[in-house]
Short mmCIF file of C-alpha atoms in Angstrom, two decimals:
data_model
loop_
_atom_site.label_atom_id
_atom_site.label_comp_id
_atom_site.label_asym_id
_atom_site.label_seq_id
_atom_site.Cartn_x
_atom_site.Cartn_y
_atom_site.Cartn_z
CA MET A 1 48.19 -192.98 171.00
CA PRO A 2 44.27 -191.82 172.26
CA ARG A 3 42.15 -194.24 172.82
CA ALA A 4 40.19 -192.92 170.02
CA ALA A 5 42.87 -193.21 167.28
CA LYS A 6 43.44 -197.19 168.15
CA ASN A 7 39.89 -197.96 168.10
CA ALA A 8 40.34 -196.63 163.91
CA VAL A 9 43.67 -197.64 163.85
CA SER A 10 41.99 -201.64 164.91
CA THR A 11 38.56 -200.95 162.66
CA HIS A 12 41.03 -200.30 159.57
CA ALA A 13 43.14 -202.87 160.23
CA ARG A 14 40.38 -205.26 160.45
CA PHE A 15 38.99 -203.90 157.32
CA ASP A 16 42.25 -204.69 155.55
CA ARG A 17 42.29 -208.35 156.93
CA GLU A 18 38.91 -208.51 155.50
CA LEU A 19 39.84 -207.65 152.50
CA LYS A 20 42.11 -209.71 151.91
CA ARG A 21 40.63 -212.89 153.21
CA LEU A 22 38.12 -211.98 150.33
CA ARG A 23 40.15 -211.87 147.58
CA ALA A 24 42.33 -214.70 148.53
CA ASP A 25 38.96 -216.56 148.96
CA SER A 26 38.03 -214.85 144.85
CA LEU A 27 34.87 -212.99 146.51
CA ASP A 28 36.21 -209.67 146.58
CA ARG A 29 34.00 -206.92 144.02
CA ASN A 30 34.08 -203.77 142.46
CA PRO A 31 32.36 -201.84 140.38
CA VAL A 32 33.38 -201.96 136.35
CA PHE A 33 31.84 -200.19 133.56
CA ALA A 34 32.98 -201.82 130.14
CA ASN A 35 32.49 -200.39 126.42
CA ALA A 36 31.06 -204.59 125.56
CA LEU A 37 28.32 -206.31 124.81
CA ALA A 38 25.90 -206.51 128.05
CA PHE A 39 24.58 -210.33 128.75
CA CYS A 40 24.41 -209.23 132.34
CA SER A 41 21.46 -206.38 132.28
CA ASN A 42 17.93 -206.15 133.82
CA ASP A 43 16.83 -203.95 131.03
CA TYR A 44 15.01 -206.70 129.86
CA LEU A 45 12.85 -204.57 127.02
CA GLY A 46 15.49 -202.06 126.18
CA LEU A 47 13.84 -198.80 127.78
CA ALA A 48 16.58 -197.53 129.00
CA ARG A 49 17.52 -196.69 125.23
CA ASN A 50 14.73 -195.73 124.10
CA PRO A 51 14.24 -192.20 122.70
CA ALA A 52 10.53 -191.70 123.93
CA LEU A 53 11.07 -192.55 127.32
CA ILE A 54 14.14 -190.55 127.70
CA GLU A 55 11.82 -187.39 126.01
CA ALA A 56 9.95 -188.22 128.71
CA ALA A 57 12.24 -188.43 131.52
CA VAL A 58 13.53 -184.31 129.95
CA GLU A 59 9.86 -183.35 129.38
CA ALA A 60 8.83 -184.14 133.25
CA LEU A 61 12.06 -182.33 134.94
CA ARG A 62 11.51 -179.27 132.57
CA SER A 63 8.38 -179.01 133.38
CA ALA A 64 8.76 -179.63 137.38
CA ASP A 65 8.34 -176.83 139.32
CA ARG A 66 11.42 -178.10 141.95
CA VAL A 67 14.14 -180.44 141.27
CA ALA A 68 14.27 -181.95 144.46
CA SER A 69 11.58 -183.48 147.20
CA THR A 70 12.66 -181.11 149.79
CA GLY A 71 11.74 -184.10 152.35
CA PRO A 72 11.00 -187.00 153.43
CA ARG A 73 6.42 -187.90 151.92
CA LEU A 74 4.88 -187.04 155.42
CA LEU A 75 6.60 -183.71 155.89
CA SER A 76 7.39 -181.92 152.44
CA GLY A 77 8.02 -184.64 150.23
CA ASN A 78 4.73 -185.95 148.69
CA ALA A 79 3.25 -184.17 145.52
CA ALA A 80 0.75 -184.93 143.54
CA GLU A 81 2.64 -186.71 140.71
CA TRP A 82 3.21 -189.45 143.15
CA GLU A 83 -0.27 -189.42 144.27
CA SER A 84 -1.61 -189.43 140.57
CA LEU A 85 1.45 -192.41 139.67
CA GLU A 86 0.64 -194.52 142.13
CA GLU A 87 -3.38 -194.86 141.21
CA GLU A 88 -2.27 -195.09 137.54
CA PHE A 89 0.02 -198.73 138.95
CA ALA A 90 -2.60 -199.93 140.76
CA GLU A 91 -4.51 -199.48 137.58
CA PHE A 92 -2.08 -201.10 135.55
CA VAL A 93 -1.93 -204.76 138.21
CA THR A 94 -5.40 -204.31 138.96
CA THR A 95 -5.03 -204.49 142.41
CA GLU A 96 -6.44 -201.31 145.16
CA ALA A 97 -4.28 -199.51 145.98
CA ALA A 98 0.41 -199.11 145.48
CA LEU A 99 2.52 -196.84 147.37
CA TYR A 100 6.22 -196.01 146.37
CA PHE A 101 9.21 -196.18 147.73
CA GLY A 102 12.45 -194.98 146.26
CA SER A 103 13.71 -198.52 145.47
CA GLY A 104 13.19 -202.36 145.39
CA TYR A 105 15.13 -202.83 148.47
CA ALA A 106 13.49 -200.29 150.49
CA ALA A 107 9.92 -201.55 149.37
CA ASN A 108 10.61 -205.15 150.66
CA VAL A 109 12.80 -204.14 153.26
CA GLY A 110 9.76 -201.47 154.44
CA LEU A 111 6.67 -203.92 153.62
CA LEU A 112 8.65 -207.32 155.57
CA SER A 113 9.95 -205.16 158.57
CA ALA A 114 6.24 -203.41 159.07
CA VAL A 115 3.39 -206.50 158.36
CA PRO A 116 4.74 -209.49 160.34
CA ARG A 117 4.84 -209.33 164.20
CA PRO A 118 7.40 -211.20 166.28
CA GLU A 119 4.92 -214.10 167.11
CA ASP A 120 4.39 -214.90 163.34
CA THR A 121 6.02 -217.03 160.89
CA ILE A 122 7.02 -216.56 157.88
CA TYR A 123 7.48 -219.14 155.37
CA SER A 124 10.39 -218.31 153.13
CA ASP A 125 11.86 -219.66 149.89
CA ALA A 126 15.65 -220.86 150.35
CA LEU A 127 16.42 -218.41 147.04
CA ASN A 128 14.69 -215.32 147.83
CA HIS A 129 16.18 -212.31 147.27
CA ALA A 130 18.78 -210.58 150.44
CA SER A 131 16.05 -207.72 150.43
CA LEU A 132 13.71 -209.84 151.34
CA ILE A 133 15.66 -212.07 153.53
CA ASP A 134 16.67 -208.75 155.61
CA GLY A 135 13.38 -208.19 156.15
CA ILE A 136 12.34 -211.60 157.19
CA ARG A 137 14.85 -210.64 159.71
CA LEU A 138 13.78 -206.90 160.75
CA SER A 139 11.05 -208.57 161.31
CA ARG A 140 11.80 -210.90 164.28
CA SER A 141 9.48 -213.37 162.96
CA ARG A 142 9.78 -217.18 163.40
CA LYS A 143 11.68 -218.42 160.27
CA VAL A 144 11.02 -221.66 158.15
CA VAL A 145 13.70 -221.75 155.34
CA PHE A 146 12.51 -224.01 153.09
CA PRO A 147 14.10 -225.41 149.57
CA HIS A 148 13.88 -223.59 146.87
CA LEU A 149 10.62 -224.35 145.30
CA ASP A 150 9.80 -227.82 147.36
CA LEU A 151 6.56 -227.15 147.95
CA ASP A 152 6.17 -231.12 149.57
CA PHE A 153 8.71 -229.89 151.98
CA LEU A 154 6.82 -226.24 152.24
CA GLU A 155 3.25 -228.09 153.29
CA THR A 156 4.63 -230.34 155.99
CA ALA A 157 5.81 -227.15 157.25
CA LEU A 158 2.72 -224.90 157.27
CA ALA A 159 0.30 -228.30 158.31
CA ARG A 160 3.13 -229.32 160.94
CA ASP A 161 2.92 -225.76 162.30
CA GLY A 162 1.33 -224.59 165.94
CA GLY A 163 2.22 -221.27 166.02
CA ARG A 164 -0.48 -218.45 167.38
CA GLY A 165 0.04 -215.87 164.89
CA GLU A 166 -0.36 -215.14 161.63
CA LYS A 167 1.43 -217.29 158.88
CA PHE A 168 3.07 -215.66 155.82
CA ILE A 169 4.47 -217.44 152.31
CA VAL A 170 7.50 -215.24 150.62
CA VAL A 171 9.26 -216.01 147.54
CA GLU A 172 9.79 -214.58 144.17
CA SER A 173 7.60 -214.87 141.35
CA LEU A 174 10.50 -214.59 138.59
CA PHE A 175 13.74 -215.85 140.68
CA SER A 176 16.23 -213.92 140.06
CA MET A 177 19.04 -216.12 139.90
CA GLU A 178 18.19 -218.78 138.92
CA GLY A 179 15.14 -217.62 136.55
CA ASP A 180 12.68 -220.08 137.42
CA ARG A 181 9.15 -219.24 138.10
CA ALA A 182 7.03 -220.20 141.38
CA PRO A 183 3.95 -221.54 140.89
CA MET A 184 1.62 -219.63 141.84
CA ASP A 185 -1.62 -221.33 141.67
CA GLU A 186 0.01 -223.61 143.70
CA LEU A 187 0.94 -221.71 146.00
CA GLY A 188 -2.21 -220.01 146.55
CA ARG A 189 -4.05 -223.36 146.94
CA LEU A 190 -1.01 -223.57 150.00
CA ALA A 191 -2.04 -220.49 151.41
CA GLY A 192 -5.73 -221.15 151.05
CA ARG A 193 -5.51 -224.19 152.64
CA TYR A 194 -3.19 -223.69 155.98
CA GLY A 195 -4.38 -220.31 156.34
CA ALA A 196 -1.54 -218.04 155.21
CA GLY A 197 -0.59 -215.04 153.62
CA LEU A 198 1.52 -214.78 150.47
CA ILE A 199 3.87 -212.12 149.84
CA VAL A 200 5.01 -212.73 146.24
CA ASP A 201 8.11 -210.39 144.72
CA GLU A 202 7.75 -209.45 141.51
CA ALA A 203 10.50 -207.70 140.49
CA HIS A 204 11.94 -209.52 137.29
CA ALA A 205 8.36 -210.88 135.83
CA VAL A 206 6.40 -207.28 135.66
CA GLY A 207 6.85 -205.65 131.95
CA VAL A 208 8.18 -208.85 130.72
CA LEU A 209 5.67 -211.83 132.00
CA GLY A 210 2.10 -211.83 131.75
CA PRO A 211 -0.57 -209.75 130.09
CA ALA A 212 0.27 -206.36 129.18
CA GLY A 213 3.58 -206.80 131.40
CA ARG A 214 1.46 -206.94 134.46
CA GLY A 215 3.92 -210.06 135.68
CA LEU A 216 3.10 -214.00 137.36
CA ILE A 217 0.77 -213.53 140.31
CA PRO A 218 -3.78 -214.58 138.27
CA SER A 219 -6.05 -212.25 138.59
CA ALA A 220 -7.84 -215.04 140.73
CA LEU A 221 -4.88 -214.37 143.86
CA ARG A 222 -4.97 -210.58 143.20
CA SER A 223 -8.68 -210.18 143.98
CA SER A 224 -8.28 -212.81 146.44
CA ASP A 225 -7.26 -212.06 150.16
CA LEU A 226 -4.38 -214.60 150.00
CA LEU A 227 -2.22 -212.17 148.58
CA VAL A 228 -1.46 -210.00 151.31
CA ALA A 229 1.02 -207.96 149.17
CA ALA A 230 3.22 -207.73 145.83
CA VAL A 231 5.98 -205.73 145.05
CA TYR A 232 7.66 -203.99 141.70
CA THR A 233 10.73 -203.08 141.30
CA CYS A 234 10.77 -200.47 138.44
CA GLY A 235 14.41 -200.28 138.21
CA LYS A 236 14.55 -203.48 135.56
CA ALA A 237 12.34 -203.37 132.21
CA LEU A 238 10.51 -200.92 133.29
CA ALA A 239 14.02 -198.45 133.55
CA SER A 240 13.33 -196.43 136.45
CA PRO A 241 14.01 -195.45 139.68
CA GLY A 242 12.00 -196.75 142.72
CA ALA A 243 9.31 -199.97 142.90
CA PHE A 244 5.76 -200.04 144.37
CA VAL A 245 3.99 -202.24 146.77
CA THR A 246 0.35 -203.11 145.71
CA GLY A 247 -2.93 -204.66 147.72
CA ARG A 248 -5.67 -203.48 149.65
CA ARG A 249 -5.84 -199.65 150.67
CA LEU A 250 -5.84 -200.92 153.85
CA LEU A 251 -1.93 -202.31 153.29
CA ARG A 252 -1.60 -198.76 151.68
CA GLU A 253 -2.12 -197.21 154.95
CA PHE A 254 -0.68 -199.26 157.62
CA LEU A 255 2.62 -199.45 155.58
CA ILE A 256 2.09 -195.18 155.33
CA ASN A 257 2.30 -195.10 158.94
CA ARG A 258 4.67 -198.49 159.67
CA ALA A 259 6.94 -198.81 157.00
CA ARG A 260 10.40 -197.18 158.37
CA THR A 261 11.91 -197.07 154.81
CA PHE A 262 9.14 -195.36 153.76
CA ILE A 263 8.31 -193.00 157.10
CA PHE A 264 12.36 -192.09 156.73
CA SER A 265 13.39 -191.79 153.21
CA THR A 266 13.44 -188.40 151.67
CA ALA A 267 11.09 -188.91 148.75
CA LEU A 268 12.22 -188.20 144.94
CA PRO A 269 12.15 -185.98 142.80
CA PRO A 270 8.19 -185.97 142.14
CA HIS A 271 9.72 -185.26 138.21
CA ILE A 272 10.51 -189.10 138.34
CA ALA A 273 7.04 -189.91 138.77
CA GLY A 274 6.83 -188.90 135.25
CA GLN A 275 9.66 -191.25 133.93
CA VAL A 276 7.80 -194.18 135.52
CA SER A 277 4.23 -192.96 133.74
CA ALA A 278 5.49 -193.23 130.14
CA ALA A 279 7.42 -196.50 131.13
CA LEU A 280 4.88 -197.99 132.00
CA LYS A 281 2.34 -197.45 129.54
CA LEU A 282 5.74 -198.12 127.00
CA ALA A 283 5.68 -201.59 128.24
CA ALA A 284 2.09 -202.45 128.72
CA ALA A 285 2.40 -201.68 124.62
CA ALA A 286 5.55 -203.87 124.19
CA ASP A 287 4.39 -207.00 123.47
CA GLU A 288 6.22 -207.49 120.62
CA ALA A 289 9.39 -206.72 122.40
CA ARG A 290 7.91 -208.94 125.17
CA GLN A 291 7.90 -212.38 122.35
CA ARG A 292 11.30 -210.95 121.21
CA LEU A 293 12.54 -211.44 124.41
CA ALA A 294 11.05 -214.85 124.32
CA ARG A 295 12.62 -215.80 121.19
CA HIS A 296 16.12 -214.92 122.86
CA ALA A 297 16.20 -216.10 126.03
CA ALA A 298 15.13 -219.19 123.95
CA ARG A 299 17.54 -218.75 121.56
CA LEU A 300 20.34 -218.80 124.17
CA ARG A 301 19.07 -221.70 126.56
CA ASP A 302 19.00 -223.85 123.20
CA SER A 303 22.50 -222.97 121.86
CA LEU A 304 24.22 -223.33 125.40
CA SER A 305 22.10 -227.55 125.42
CA ASP A 306 23.45 -227.98 122.48
CA ARG A 307 27.24 -227.38 123.44
CA GLY A 308 26.46 -229.64 126.00
CA ILE A 309 26.14 -226.93 128.86
CA GLY A 310 22.88 -226.81 131.12
CA THR A 311 20.86 -223.83 132.44
CA GLY A 312 18.90 -225.15 135.59
CA ASN A 313 15.49 -224.84 135.36
CA SER A 314 15.46 -221.33 134.17
CA ASP A 315 12.35 -220.20 131.34
CA ALA A 316 13.27 -216.85 131.23
CA GLN A 317 15.24 -214.40 129.92
CA ILE A 318 17.53 -215.00 133.32
CA ILE A 319 19.70 -217.92 132.39
CA PRO A 320 22.49 -219.36 135.15
CA VAL A 321 25.39 -221.39 134.40
CA ILE A 322 26.52 -222.64 137.00
CA LEU A 323 30.57 -223.27 137.17
CA GLY A 324 30.71 -224.55 141.80
CA SER A 325 33.99 -222.73 142.68
CA ASN A 326 34.77 -218.95 142.97
CA GLU A 327 37.36 -219.53 140.99
CA ASN A 328 35.89 -220.52 137.52
CA ALA A 329 33.22 -218.16 137.60
CA VAL A 330 36.24 -215.58 138.20
CA ASN A 331 38.25 -216.82 135.75
CA ALA A 332 34.92 -217.57 132.95
CA ALA A 333 34.45 -213.73 133.86
CA ARG A 334 37.27 -213.17 132.77
CA GLN A 335 37.92 -214.78 129.78
CA LEU A 336 34.35 -213.87 128.29
CA GLN A 337 35.10 -210.23 129.34
CA ALA A 338 38.41 -210.76 127.02
CA ALA A 339 36.33 -211.68 124.26
CA GLY A 340 34.39 -208.28 124.58
CA PHE A 341 30.96 -209.13 126.44
CA ARG A 342 30.53 -207.62 129.55
CA ILE A 343 29.26 -211.02 132.11
CA GLN A 344 29.79 -210.94 135.95
CA PRO A 345 30.95 -213.61 138.01
CA ILE A 346 27.45 -214.26 141.01
CA ARG A 347 29.42 -215.22 143.43
CA PRO A 348 28.20 -216.07 147.98
CA PRO A 349 26.37 -214.49 149.67
CA THR A 350 24.67 -213.80 146.55
CA VAL A 351 23.85 -217.71 145.73
CA PRO A 352 24.71 -220.82 147.73
CA GLU A 353 28.09 -222.03 149.11
CA GLY A 354 29.33 -223.87 145.84
CA THR A 355 27.33 -222.95 143.34
CA ALA A 356 29.32 -219.74 141.68
CA ARG A 357 27.81 -219.12 137.89
CA LEU A 358 27.88 -217.12 135.17
CA ARG A 359 24.07 -215.61 135.81
CA LEU A 360 23.15 -214.38 131.95
CA SER A 361 20.66 -211.93 130.83
CA VAL A 362 19.21 -210.72 127.68
CA THR A 363 17.26 -207.99 126.52
CA ALA A 364 14.57 -207.55 123.54
CA ASP A 365 17.57 -205.82 122.05
CA THR A 366 20.22 -208.83 122.12
CA PRO A 367 21.46 -209.23 118.49
CA THR A 368 21.39 -212.72 117.90
CA LEU A 369 24.42 -213.42 116.27
CA GLU A 370 25.82 -212.15 119.12
CA ILE A 371 24.14 -214.94 121.25
CA ASP A 372 25.66 -217.75 119.31
CA LYS A 373 28.51 -215.94 119.81
CA LEU A 374 28.14 -216.15 123.36
CA ALA A 375 26.79 -219.87 123.53
CA ASP A 376 30.34 -220.79 121.67
CA ALA A 377 32.64 -218.36 124.11
CA ILE A 378 31.37 -219.93 126.96
CA ALA A 379 31.38 -223.58 125.41
CA GLY A 380 35.61 -222.86 124.83
CA LEU A 381 36.49 -221.64 128.08
CA GLU A 382 39.30 -223.16 130.19
CA LEU A 383 38.72 -223.92 133.33
CA GLN A 384 40.28 -226.12 135.81
#
């Protein structure tokens, strides 16, 4: 057998071994589709099925002069629609400038692989999203991982730091697997005291929390030099593709020249900008939906608590039920799916070893009666 063929056989044999190992450890994953009530959706405001947003997306496509961007934005893919949308989003979150990326993952990786340098130090929360972790790795900066929201540990590490480069603190504002909030004011004080810059991922907060859904970064921090960048994903509450990195105009110009996920990615079609713009307007006016979402989240937490089921430190629409083993998480999800709920098990490496869980989420459109039914179903799970 030729050497190239032997290599291919060896590679596929390795795939087979690794997949068998994942299945044996209850860690294998597959995309699923189920006609069931979703308690795993990130469509927090229910905009994905909002007729006004659907019509706006259709109209943007209908009036477009092309259905593809034809290239990266630095070649043929730029359009007036993107420039206008970036200005609109920057105004919405009350910052100087914004730059649009094709996804939240691309935004975080592009930002963190471009801004920190190898001589710099990044202080990263232990439960940060994979996109933040991957961007930090690509930066080749020195990395200090601090226990989740342990600000005493973080302060000790900052005080001990003797590096000559710049310092960055990287956190999510609302953590995607825990549903708890980073104390932005306290982080701002630490950053100011020790000369660090803040980089904040607002993916699960934008549209949901803060005045008009602007997120959890306080206005005082937005206007200071401490906030280097904030990232806002459109694929959650805004029910649209892409993400924005926001900050000073100088940051935007720097990323256009240095963020590889921006430079080398084909731009999304310009009609997508019309959908994002419409979603932004709908979200800004969705105070009633935000209030309803908060009530639904509180009801599910209370219903679970009344049945003796802990939900960690969640105080938002993301509610974890930690089951420990991978097998328990998989079995629990299967039982709930059979009962008519669309719920997926969350296992390592998405969460730390020994903390496999059900990651529940509610939306503004979740039926109230189904919340109590879900709590009853979880209380009745048969696990090892």
